[in-house]
Coordinates of N, CA, C and O and ligand atoms in Angstrom, one line a residue:
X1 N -1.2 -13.9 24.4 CA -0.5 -12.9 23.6 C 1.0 -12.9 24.0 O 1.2 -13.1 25.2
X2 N 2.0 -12.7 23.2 CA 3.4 -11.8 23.1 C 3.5 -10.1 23.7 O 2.7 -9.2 23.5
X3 N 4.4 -10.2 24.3 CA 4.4 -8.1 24.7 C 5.7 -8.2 23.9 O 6.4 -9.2 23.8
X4 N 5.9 -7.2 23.4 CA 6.6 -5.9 22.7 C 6.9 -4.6 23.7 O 6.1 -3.9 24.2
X5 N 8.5 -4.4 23.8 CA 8.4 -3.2 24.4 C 9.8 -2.6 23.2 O 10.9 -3.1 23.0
X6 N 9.1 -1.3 22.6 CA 10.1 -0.1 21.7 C 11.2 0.5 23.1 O 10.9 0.9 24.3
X7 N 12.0 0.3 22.6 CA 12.9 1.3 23.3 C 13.4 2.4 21.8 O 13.4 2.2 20.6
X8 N 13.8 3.6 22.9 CA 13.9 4.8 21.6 C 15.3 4.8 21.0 O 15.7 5.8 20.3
X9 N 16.0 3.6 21.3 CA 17.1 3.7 20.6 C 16.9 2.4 19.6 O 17.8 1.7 19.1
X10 N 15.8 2.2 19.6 CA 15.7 1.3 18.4 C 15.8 -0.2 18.6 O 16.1 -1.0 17.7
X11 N 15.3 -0.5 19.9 CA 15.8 -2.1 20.2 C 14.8 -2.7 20.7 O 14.6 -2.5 21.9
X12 N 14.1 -3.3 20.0 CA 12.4 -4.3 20.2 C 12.8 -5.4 21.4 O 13.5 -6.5 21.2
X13 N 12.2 -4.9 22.7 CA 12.6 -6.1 23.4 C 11.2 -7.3 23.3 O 10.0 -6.9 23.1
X14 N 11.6 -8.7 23.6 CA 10.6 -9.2 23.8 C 10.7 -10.6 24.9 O 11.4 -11.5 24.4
X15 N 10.2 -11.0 26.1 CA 10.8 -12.1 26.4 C 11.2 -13.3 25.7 O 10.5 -13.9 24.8
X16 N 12.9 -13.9 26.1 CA 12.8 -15.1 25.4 C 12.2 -16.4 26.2 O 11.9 -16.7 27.4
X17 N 12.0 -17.1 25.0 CA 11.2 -18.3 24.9 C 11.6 -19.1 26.4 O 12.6 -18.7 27.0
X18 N 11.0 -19.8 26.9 CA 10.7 -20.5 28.3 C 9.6 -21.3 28.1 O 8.9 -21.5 27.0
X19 N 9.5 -21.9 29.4 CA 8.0 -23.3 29.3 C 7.0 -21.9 29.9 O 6.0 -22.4 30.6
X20 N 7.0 -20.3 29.9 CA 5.6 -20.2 30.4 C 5.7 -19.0 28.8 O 4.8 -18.4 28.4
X21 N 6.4 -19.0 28.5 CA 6.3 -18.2 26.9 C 6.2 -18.9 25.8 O 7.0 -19.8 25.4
X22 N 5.0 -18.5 25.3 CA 5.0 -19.2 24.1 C 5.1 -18.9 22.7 O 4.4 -18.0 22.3
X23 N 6.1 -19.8 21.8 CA 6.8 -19.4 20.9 C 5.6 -19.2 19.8 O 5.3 -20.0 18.9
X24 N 4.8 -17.9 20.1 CA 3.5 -17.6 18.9 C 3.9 -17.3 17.8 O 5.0 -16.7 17.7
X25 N 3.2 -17.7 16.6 CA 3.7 -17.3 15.0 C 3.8 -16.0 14.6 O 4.5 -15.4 13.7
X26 N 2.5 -15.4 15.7 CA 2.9 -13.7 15.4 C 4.1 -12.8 16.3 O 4.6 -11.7 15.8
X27 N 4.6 -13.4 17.4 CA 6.1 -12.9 17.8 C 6.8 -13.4 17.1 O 7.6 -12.5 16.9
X28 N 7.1 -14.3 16.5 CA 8.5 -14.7 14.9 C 7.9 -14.1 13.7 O 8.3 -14.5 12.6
X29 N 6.8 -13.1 13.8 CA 6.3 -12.5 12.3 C 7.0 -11.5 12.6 O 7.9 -11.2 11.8
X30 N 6.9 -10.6 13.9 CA 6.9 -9.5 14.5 C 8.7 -9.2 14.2 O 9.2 -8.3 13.5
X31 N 9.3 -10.4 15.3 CA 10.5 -10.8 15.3 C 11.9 -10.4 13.4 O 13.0 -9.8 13.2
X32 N 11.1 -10.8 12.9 CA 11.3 -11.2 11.1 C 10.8 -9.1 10.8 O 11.6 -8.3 10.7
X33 N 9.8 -9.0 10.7 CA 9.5 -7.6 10.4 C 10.4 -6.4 10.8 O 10.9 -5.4 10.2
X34 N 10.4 -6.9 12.1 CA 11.0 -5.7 13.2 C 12.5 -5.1 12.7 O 12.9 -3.9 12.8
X35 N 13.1 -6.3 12.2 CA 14.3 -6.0 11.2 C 14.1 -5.6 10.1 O 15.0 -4.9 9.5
X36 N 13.4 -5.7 9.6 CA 13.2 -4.8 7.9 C 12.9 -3.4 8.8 O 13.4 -2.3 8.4
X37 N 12.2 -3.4 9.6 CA 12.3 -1.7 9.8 C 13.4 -1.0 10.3 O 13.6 0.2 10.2
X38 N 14.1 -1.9 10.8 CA 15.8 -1.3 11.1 C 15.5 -1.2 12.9 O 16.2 -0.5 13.7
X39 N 14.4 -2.1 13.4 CA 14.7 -2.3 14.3 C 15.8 -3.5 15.2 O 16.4 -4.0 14.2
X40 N 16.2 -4.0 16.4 CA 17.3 -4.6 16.8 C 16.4 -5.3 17.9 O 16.1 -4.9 19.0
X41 N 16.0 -6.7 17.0 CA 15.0 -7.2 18.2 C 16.3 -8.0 19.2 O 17.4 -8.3 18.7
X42 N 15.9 -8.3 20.6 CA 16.4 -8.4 21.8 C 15.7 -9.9 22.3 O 14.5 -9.7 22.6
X43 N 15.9 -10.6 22.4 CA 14.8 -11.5 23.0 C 15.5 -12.0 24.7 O 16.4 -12.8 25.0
X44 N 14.9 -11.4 25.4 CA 15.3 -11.4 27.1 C 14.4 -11.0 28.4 O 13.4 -10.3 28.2
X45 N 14.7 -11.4 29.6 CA 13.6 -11.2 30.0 C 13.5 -9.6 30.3 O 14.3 -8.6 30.4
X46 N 12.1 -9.8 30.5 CA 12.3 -7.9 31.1 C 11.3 -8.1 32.8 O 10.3 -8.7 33.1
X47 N 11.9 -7.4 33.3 CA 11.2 -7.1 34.4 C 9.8 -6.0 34.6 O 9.3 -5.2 33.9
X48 N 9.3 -6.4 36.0 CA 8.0 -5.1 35.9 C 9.1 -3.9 36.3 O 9.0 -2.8 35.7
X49 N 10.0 -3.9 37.2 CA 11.1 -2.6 37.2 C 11.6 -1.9 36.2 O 11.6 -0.7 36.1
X50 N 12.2 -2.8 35.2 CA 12.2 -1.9 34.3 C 11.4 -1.0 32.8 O 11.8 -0.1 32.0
X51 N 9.9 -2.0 32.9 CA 8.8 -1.4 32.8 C 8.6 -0.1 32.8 O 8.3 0.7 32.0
X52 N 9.1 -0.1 34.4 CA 8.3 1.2 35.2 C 9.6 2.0 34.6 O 9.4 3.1 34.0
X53 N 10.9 1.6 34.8 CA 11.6 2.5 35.1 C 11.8 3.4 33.6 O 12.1 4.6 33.4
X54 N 11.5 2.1 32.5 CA 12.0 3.1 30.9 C 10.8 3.7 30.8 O 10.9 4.7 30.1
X55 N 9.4 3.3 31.2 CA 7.9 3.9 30.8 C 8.3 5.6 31.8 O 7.5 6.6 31.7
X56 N 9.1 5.7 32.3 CA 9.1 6.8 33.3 C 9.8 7.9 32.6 O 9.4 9.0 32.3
X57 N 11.6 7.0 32.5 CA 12.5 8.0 32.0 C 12.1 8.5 30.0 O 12.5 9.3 29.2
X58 N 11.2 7.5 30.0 CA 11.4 7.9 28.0 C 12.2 7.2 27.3 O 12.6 7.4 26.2
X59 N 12.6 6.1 28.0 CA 13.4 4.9 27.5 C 12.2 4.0 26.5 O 12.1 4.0 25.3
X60 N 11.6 3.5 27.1 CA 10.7 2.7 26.6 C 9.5 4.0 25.8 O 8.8 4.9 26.4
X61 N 9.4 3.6 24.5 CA 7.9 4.5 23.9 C 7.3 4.0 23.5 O 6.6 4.6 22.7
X62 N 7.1 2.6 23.8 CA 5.9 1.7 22.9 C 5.4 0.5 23.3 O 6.1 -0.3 22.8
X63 N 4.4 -0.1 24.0 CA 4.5 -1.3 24.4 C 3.8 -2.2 23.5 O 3.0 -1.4 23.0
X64 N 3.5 -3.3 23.0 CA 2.2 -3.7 22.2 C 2.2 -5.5 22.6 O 3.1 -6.2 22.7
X65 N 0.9 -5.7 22.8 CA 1.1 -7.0 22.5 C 0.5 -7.6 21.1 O -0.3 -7.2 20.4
X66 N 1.3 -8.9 20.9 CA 0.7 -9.9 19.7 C 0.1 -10.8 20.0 O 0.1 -11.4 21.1
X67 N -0.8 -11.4 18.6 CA -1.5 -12.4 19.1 C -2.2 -13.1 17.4 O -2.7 -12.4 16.5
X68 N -2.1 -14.4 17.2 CA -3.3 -14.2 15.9 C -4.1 -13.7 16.7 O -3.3 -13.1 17.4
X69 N -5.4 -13.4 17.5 CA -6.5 -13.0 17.8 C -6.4 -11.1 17.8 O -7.2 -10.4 17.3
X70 N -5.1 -10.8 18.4 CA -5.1 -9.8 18.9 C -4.6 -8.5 17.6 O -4.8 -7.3 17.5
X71 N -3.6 -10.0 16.7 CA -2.8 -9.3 15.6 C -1.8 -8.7 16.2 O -1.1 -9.4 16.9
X72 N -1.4 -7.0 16.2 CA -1.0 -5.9 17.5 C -1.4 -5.1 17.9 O -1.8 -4.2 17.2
X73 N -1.6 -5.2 19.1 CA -2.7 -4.0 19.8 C -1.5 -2.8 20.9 O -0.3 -2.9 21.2
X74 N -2.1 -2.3 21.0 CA -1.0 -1.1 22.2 C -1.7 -1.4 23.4 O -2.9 -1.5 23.7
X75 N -0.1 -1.7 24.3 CA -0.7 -1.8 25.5 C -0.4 -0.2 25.9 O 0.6 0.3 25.5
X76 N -1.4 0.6 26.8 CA -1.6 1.9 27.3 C -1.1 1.9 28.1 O -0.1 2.7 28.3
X77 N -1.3 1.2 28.9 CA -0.6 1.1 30.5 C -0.6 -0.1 31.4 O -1.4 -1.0 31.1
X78 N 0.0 -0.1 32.3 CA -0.3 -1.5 33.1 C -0.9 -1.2 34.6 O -0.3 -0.4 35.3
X79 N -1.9 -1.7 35.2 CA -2.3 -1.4 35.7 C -2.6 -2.5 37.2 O -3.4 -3.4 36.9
X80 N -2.2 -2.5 38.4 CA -1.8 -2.8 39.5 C -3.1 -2.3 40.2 O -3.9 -1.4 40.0
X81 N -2.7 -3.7 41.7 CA -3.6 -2.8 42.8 C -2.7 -1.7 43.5 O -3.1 -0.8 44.2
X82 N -1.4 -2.1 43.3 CA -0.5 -0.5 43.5 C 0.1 0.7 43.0 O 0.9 1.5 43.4
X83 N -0.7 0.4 41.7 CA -0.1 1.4 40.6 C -0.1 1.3 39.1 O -0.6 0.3 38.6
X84 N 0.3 2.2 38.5 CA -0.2 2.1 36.8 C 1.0 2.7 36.3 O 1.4 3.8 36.6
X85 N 1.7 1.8 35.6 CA 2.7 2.3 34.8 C 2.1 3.2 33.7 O 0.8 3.1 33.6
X86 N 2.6 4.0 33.0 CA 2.0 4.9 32.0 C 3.4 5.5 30.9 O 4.2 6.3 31.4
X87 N 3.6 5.2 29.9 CA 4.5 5.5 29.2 C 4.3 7.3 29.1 O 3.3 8.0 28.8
X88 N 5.7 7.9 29.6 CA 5.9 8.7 29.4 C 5.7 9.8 28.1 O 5.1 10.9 28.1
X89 N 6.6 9.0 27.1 CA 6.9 9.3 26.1 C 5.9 8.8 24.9 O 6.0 8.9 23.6
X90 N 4.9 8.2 25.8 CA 4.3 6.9 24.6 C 2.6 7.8 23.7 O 2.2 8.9 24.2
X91 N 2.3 7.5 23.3 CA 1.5 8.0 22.3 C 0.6 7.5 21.1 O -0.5 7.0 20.9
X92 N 1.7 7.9 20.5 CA 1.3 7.4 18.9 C 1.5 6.3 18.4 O 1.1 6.3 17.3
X93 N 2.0 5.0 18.9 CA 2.3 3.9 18.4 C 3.0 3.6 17.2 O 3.1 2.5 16.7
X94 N 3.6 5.1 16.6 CA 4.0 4.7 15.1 C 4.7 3.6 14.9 O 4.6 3.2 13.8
X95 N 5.7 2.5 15.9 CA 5.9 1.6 15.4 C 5.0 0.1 15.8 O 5.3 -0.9 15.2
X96 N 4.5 0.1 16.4 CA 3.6 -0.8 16.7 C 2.3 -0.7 15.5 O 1.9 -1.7 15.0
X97 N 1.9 0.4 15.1 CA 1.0 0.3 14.0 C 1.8 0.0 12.6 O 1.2 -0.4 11.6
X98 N 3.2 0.4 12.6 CA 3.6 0.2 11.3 C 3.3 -1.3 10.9 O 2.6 -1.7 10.0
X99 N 4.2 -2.1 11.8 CA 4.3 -3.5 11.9 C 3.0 -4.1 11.5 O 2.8 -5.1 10.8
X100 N 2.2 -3.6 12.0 CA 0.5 -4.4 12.0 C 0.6 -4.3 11.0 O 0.7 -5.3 10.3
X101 N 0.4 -2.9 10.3 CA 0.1 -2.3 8.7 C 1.3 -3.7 7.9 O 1.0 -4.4 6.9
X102 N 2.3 -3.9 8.4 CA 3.3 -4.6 7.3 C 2.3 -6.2 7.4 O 1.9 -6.8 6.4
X103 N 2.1 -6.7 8.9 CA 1.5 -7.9 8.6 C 0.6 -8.1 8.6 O 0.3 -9.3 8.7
X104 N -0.5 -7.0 8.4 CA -2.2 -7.7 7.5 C -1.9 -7.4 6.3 O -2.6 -8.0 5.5
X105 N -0.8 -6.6 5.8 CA -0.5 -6.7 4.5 C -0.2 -7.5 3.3 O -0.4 -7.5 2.0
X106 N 0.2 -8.4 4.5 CA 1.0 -9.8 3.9 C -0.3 -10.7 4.1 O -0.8 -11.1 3.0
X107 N -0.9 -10.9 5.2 CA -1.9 -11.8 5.8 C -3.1 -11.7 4.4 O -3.6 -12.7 3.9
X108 N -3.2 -10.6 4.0 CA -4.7 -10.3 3.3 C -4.1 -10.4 1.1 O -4.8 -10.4 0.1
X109 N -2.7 -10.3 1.2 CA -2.1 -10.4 0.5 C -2.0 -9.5 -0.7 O -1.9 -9.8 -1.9
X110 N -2.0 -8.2 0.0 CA -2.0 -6.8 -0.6 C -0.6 -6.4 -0.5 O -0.3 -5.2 -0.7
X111 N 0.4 -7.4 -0.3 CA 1.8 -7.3 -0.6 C 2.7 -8.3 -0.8 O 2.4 -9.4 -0.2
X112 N 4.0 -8.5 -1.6 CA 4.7 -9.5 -1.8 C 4.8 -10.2 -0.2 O 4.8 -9.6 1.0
X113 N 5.0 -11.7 -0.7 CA 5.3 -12.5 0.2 C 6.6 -12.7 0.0 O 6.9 -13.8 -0.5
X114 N 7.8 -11.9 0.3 CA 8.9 -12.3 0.1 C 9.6 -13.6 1.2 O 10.6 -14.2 1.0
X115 N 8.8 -13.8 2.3 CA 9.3 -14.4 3.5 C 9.0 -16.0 3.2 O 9.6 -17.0 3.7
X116 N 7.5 -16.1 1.9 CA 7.0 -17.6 1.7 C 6.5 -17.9 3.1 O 6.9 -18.9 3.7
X117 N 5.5 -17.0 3.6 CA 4.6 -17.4 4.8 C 3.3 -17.8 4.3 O 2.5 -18.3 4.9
X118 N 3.3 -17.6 3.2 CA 1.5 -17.6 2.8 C 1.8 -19.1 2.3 O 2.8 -19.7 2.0
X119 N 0.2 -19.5 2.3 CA 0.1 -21.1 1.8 C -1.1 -21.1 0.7 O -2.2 -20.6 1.2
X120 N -1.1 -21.3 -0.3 CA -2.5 -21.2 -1.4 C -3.0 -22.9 -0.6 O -2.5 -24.0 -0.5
X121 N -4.4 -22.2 -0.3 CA -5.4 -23.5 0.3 C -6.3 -24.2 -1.4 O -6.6 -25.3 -1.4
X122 N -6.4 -23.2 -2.6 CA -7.2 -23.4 -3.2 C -6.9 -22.7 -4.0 O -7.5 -22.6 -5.0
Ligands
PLP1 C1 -0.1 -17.8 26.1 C2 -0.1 -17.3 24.7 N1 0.9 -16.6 24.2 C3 1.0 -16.2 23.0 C4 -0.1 -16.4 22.1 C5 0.0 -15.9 20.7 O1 0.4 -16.9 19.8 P1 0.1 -16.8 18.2 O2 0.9 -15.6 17.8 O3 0.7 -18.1 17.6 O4 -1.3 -16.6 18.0 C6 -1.2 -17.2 22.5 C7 -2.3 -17.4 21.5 O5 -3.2 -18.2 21.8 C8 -1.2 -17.6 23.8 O6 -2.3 -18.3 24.3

């Protein structure tokens, strides 16, 4: 899977690409969506520090990872033999479920394909 972290000013971080990240179709779906919502995706690395530190202050409100298998799921917390990050501020997932809602949308094709992702097999 891809992680996703919301920051509350609006800026989807996600690591950029490297030989141990891999460039998944659903982080460039994610990537592509995240801007129609008026989000400001970021692609860089992030640390477990600042994890902790925006999951603390209410910087960070959302974490999620992607995946085709996983689609997007919410990550709750991270969890250490020394500790558990726990989003502060975090909850409801409203933007991590929106996104999903936008790409099984597309995937199941109960909405325009304006992007030309879909492929007719038959
Ligand atoms: C290491 C790794 N990262 C990310 C992904 C997600 O990639 P995709 O969105 O193409 O399914 C996978 C899927 O198998 C993976 O194994």
């Amino acid at each position: 899977m891809n992680l996703f972290f919301v920051f509350k000013d609006g800026r989807l971080v996600t690591p950029r690409l490297t030989d141990t990240i891999l460039e998944g179709v659903t982080r460039n779906s994610v990537l592509t969506l995240a801007k129609d919502e008026g989000l400001t995706p970021e692609e860089r690395p992030i640390s477990i520090d600042e994890w902790r530190e925006g999951a603390a202050s209410g910087e960070i409100t959302e974490v999620f990872a992607c995946g085709t298998a996983a689609v997007i799921t919410p990550v709750g917390e991270l969890v250490s033999e020394n500790e558990r990050i726990k989003l502060a501020a975090g909850g409801n997932n409203e933007i991590a479920m929106r996104i999903r809602t936008k790409l099984l949308d597309l995937q199941y094709g109960r909405s325009e394909d304006k992007y030309g992702w879909l492929t007719q097999l038959v």
